[in-house]
Short mmCIF file of C-alpha atoms in Angstrom, two decimals:
data_model
loop_
_atom_site.label_atom_id
_atom_site.label_comp_id
_atom_site.label_asym_id
_atom_site.label_seq_id
_atom_site.Cartn_x
_atom_site.Cartn_y
_atom_site.Cartn_z
CA MET A 1 -103.82 -32.13 168.79
CA THR A 2 -101.53 -32.31 171.99
CA ALA A 3 -105.06 -31.28 173.67
CA TRP A 4 -106.63 -34.21 172.57
CA PRO A 5 -103.98 -36.77 175.19
CA ARG A 6 -104.68 -34.32 177.91
CA LEU A 7 -108.26 -34.82 177.64
CA LEU A 8 -108.11 -38.93 177.53
CA GLY A 9 -106.07 -38.12 180.89
CA THR A 10 -108.34 -35.80 182.50
CA TYR A 11 -111.48 -38.55 181.17
CA THR A 12 -109.52 -41.67 183.48
CA VAL A 13 -109.41 -39.40 186.40
CA LEU A 14 -113.14 -38.10 186.37
CA LEU A 15 -113.68 -41.58 185.34
CA ALA A 16 -111.28 -43.22 188.57
CA ALA A 17 -112.96 -40.21 190.68
CA ALA A 18 -116.72 -41.76 189.35
CA GLY A 19 -115.68 -45.35 190.54
CA SER A 20 -114.58 -44.08 194.19
CA LEU A 21 -117.09 -41.85 194.85
CA ALA A 22 -119.86 -44.37 194.13
CA LEU A 23 -118.24 -47.27 195.51
CA GLY A 24 -118.36 -45.24 198.89
CA GLY A 25 -121.77 -44.26 198.58
CA CYS A 26 -121.20 -39.87 198.51
CA SER A 27 -124.29 -37.67 198.05
CA GLY A 28 -123.77 -35.62 195.37
CA THR A 29 -121.19 -37.69 193.19
CA LYS A 30 -123.52 -37.75 189.57
CA GLU A 31 -124.73 -34.31 189.59
CA SER A 32 -121.18 -33.54 190.06
CA MET A 33 -120.03 -36.14 187.50
CA LYS A 34 -122.66 -34.31 184.96
CA GLN A 35 -120.60 -30.82 185.46
CA ALA A 36 -117.74 -32.41 184.60
CA GLY A 37 -118.88 -33.89 181.80
CA ASP A 38 -120.41 -31.32 180.73
CA LYS A 39 -117.00 -28.74 181.51
CA MET A 40 -115.41 -31.34 179.34
CA GLY A 41 -117.22 -31.97 176.46
CA ASP A 42 -117.02 -27.65 175.96
CA ALA A 43 -113.47 -28.30 176.21
CA GLY A 44 -114.18 -31.06 173.51
CA GLN A 45 -115.81 -28.98 171.31
CA THR A 46 -113.30 -26.11 172.13
CA ALA A 47 -110.31 -28.51 170.79
CA ALA A 48 -112.42 -29.48 167.38
CA SER A 49 -113.40 -26.08 166.92
CA GLY A 50 -109.44 -25.22 167.03
CA ALA A 51 -108.38 -27.84 164.58
CA ALA A 52 -111.37 -27.01 162.11
CA GLN A 53 -109.76 -23.74 161.97
CA THR A 54 -105.81 -24.69 161.78
CA ALA A 55 -107.09 -27.21 159.01
CA LEU A 56 -108.63 -24.36 156.92
CA ALA A 57 -106.44 -21.79 157.46
CA PRO A 58 -103.97 -22.90 154.30
CA ALA A 59 -106.97 -23.42 151.96
CA VAL A 60 -108.84 -20.63 153.42
CA ASN A 61 -106.14 -18.08 153.46
CA PRO A 62 -104.93 -17.23 150.46
CA VAL A 63 -108.70 -17.18 149.11
CA ILE A 64 -109.23 -13.92 151.58
CA ASP A 65 -106.51 -12.60 150.81
CA MET A 66 -107.05 -12.27 147.18
CA LEU A 67 -110.63 -11.18 147.63
CA GLN A 68 -109.04 -8.18 149.78
CA GLU A 69 -106.50 -7.45 147.54
CA GLY A 70 -109.57 -7.49 144.74
CA ARG A 71 -112.18 -5.51 147.22
CA SER A 72 -108.62 -2.67 147.77
CA GLU A 73 -108.64 -2.75 144.33
CA VAL A 74 -112.29 -1.98 143.49
CA GLU A 75 -112.68 0.59 146.21
CA ALA A 76 -109.69 2.24 144.25
CA GLY A 77 -111.13 2.60 140.99
CA ASN A 78 -108.93 0.21 139.65
CA LEU A 79 -111.46 -1.84 137.99
CA ASP A 80 -108.65 -3.05 134.89
CA LYS A 81 -106.40 -4.37 138.18
CA ALA A 82 -109.03 -5.76 140.11
CA SER A 83 -110.33 -7.79 137.15
CA ALA A 84 -106.78 -8.88 136.34
CA THR A 85 -105.91 -9.65 139.88
CA MET A 86 -109.76 -11.96 140.27
CA ALA A 87 -108.87 -13.70 137.34
CA GLY A 88 -106.76 -16.02 139.33
CA PHE A 89 -109.29 -16.84 141.32
CA LYS A 90 -111.46 -20.07 139.48
CA PRO A 91 -108.07 -21.54 140.16
CA LEU A 92 -107.61 -20.92 143.24
CA TRP A 93 -111.06 -22.16 144.55
CA GLU A 94 -111.12 -25.12 142.73
CA LYS A 95 -108.27 -26.65 144.64
CA ALA A 96 -109.28 -24.72 148.10
CA SER A 97 -113.14 -25.19 148.03
CA PRO A 98 -112.59 -29.12 148.25
CA VAL A 99 -110.96 -28.45 151.39
CA ILE A 100 -113.55 -26.26 152.86
CA LYS A 101 -116.02 -28.00 151.97
CA PRO A 102 -116.26 -30.52 154.41
CA LEU A 103 -114.69 -28.84 157.36
CA ALA A 104 -117.49 -25.53 156.62
CA GLY A 105 -120.63 -28.74 156.75
CA ASP A 106 -123.76 -26.84 156.38
CA LYS A 107 -122.24 -22.94 155.43
CA PHE A 108 -120.80 -24.32 152.32
CA PRO A 109 -123.96 -24.33 150.13
CA ALA A 110 -123.67 -20.38 150.53
CA ILE A 111 -119.97 -19.42 150.33
CA GLU A 112 -119.98 -22.14 147.14
CA ASN A 113 -122.84 -19.73 145.71
CA ALA A 114 -121.27 -16.85 146.54
CA ALA A 115 -118.04 -17.91 144.91
CA ASN A 116 -119.90 -19.01 141.44
CA THR A 117 -121.46 -15.66 141.77
CA LEU A 118 -117.60 -14.28 141.85
CA ILE A 119 -116.59 -16.66 139.23
CA SER A 120 -120.09 -15.29 136.52
CA THR A 121 -119.05 -11.83 137.34
CA PHE A 122 -115.61 -11.63 136.50
CA SER A 123 -115.71 -14.37 133.84
CA GLY A 124 -117.25 -12.32 131.00
CA GLY A 125 -114.02 -9.33 132.41
CA GLN A 126 -114.16 -6.43 133.33
CA PRO A 127 -117.60 -5.76 135.41
CA ASP A 128 -119.03 -2.51 136.83
CA ALA A 129 -117.85 -1.31 140.16
CA GLY A 130 -120.98 -2.05 142.10
CA PRO A 131 -120.78 -5.81 140.90
CA ALA A 132 -117.53 -6.77 141.46
CA SER A 133 -117.59 -5.26 144.70
CA ALA A 134 -121.29 -6.77 145.47
CA ALA A 135 -119.50 -10.34 144.50
CA ILE A 136 -116.47 -9.85 146.39
CA SER A 137 -117.91 -8.82 149.61
CA GLY A 138 -120.78 -11.79 149.12
CA LEU A 139 -118.28 -13.85 149.70
CA LEU A 140 -115.36 -12.19 151.31
CA GLY A 141 -118.55 -12.20 154.04
CA PRO A 142 -118.94 -15.92 154.38
CA LEU A 143 -114.90 -17.07 154.27
CA SER A 144 -114.00 -14.77 156.91
CA SER A 145 -116.87 -15.69 159.26
CA LEU A 146 -116.42 -19.26 158.63
CA MET A 147 -112.87 -18.55 160.47
CA GLY A 148 -113.73 -16.43 163.32
CA SER A 149 -112.87 -13.34 161.54
#
């Protein structure tokens, strides 16, 4: 969040420079300002993206950790332990999803669908390894992508 005051300060300098150049009749001012504005827009977008990642991490990381643990247990052939681990997914998702939803934007419906598939896969007891692995991977992929990893 400390990037915003720097961005505002930079915009102020750019506006002052533009004003003095415009008054002086300097050619190329319009293009220079456009380029400066483009750079600032990129910086603002990067700052906003970083802020979203920071806000998402506390909600998404515990979910990803649980999914990775469940995947490891499935891969090791320990479906009883995987089922026990994934039994805690639904309450964790109920807490995490309201935070993830607004920050995920148009990606959220696919994420929510994958979460519902995971919940239904593990709700009937111990699933076979194939469906268990597919359900875990089906949510782990979009969440990891959302976090940029």
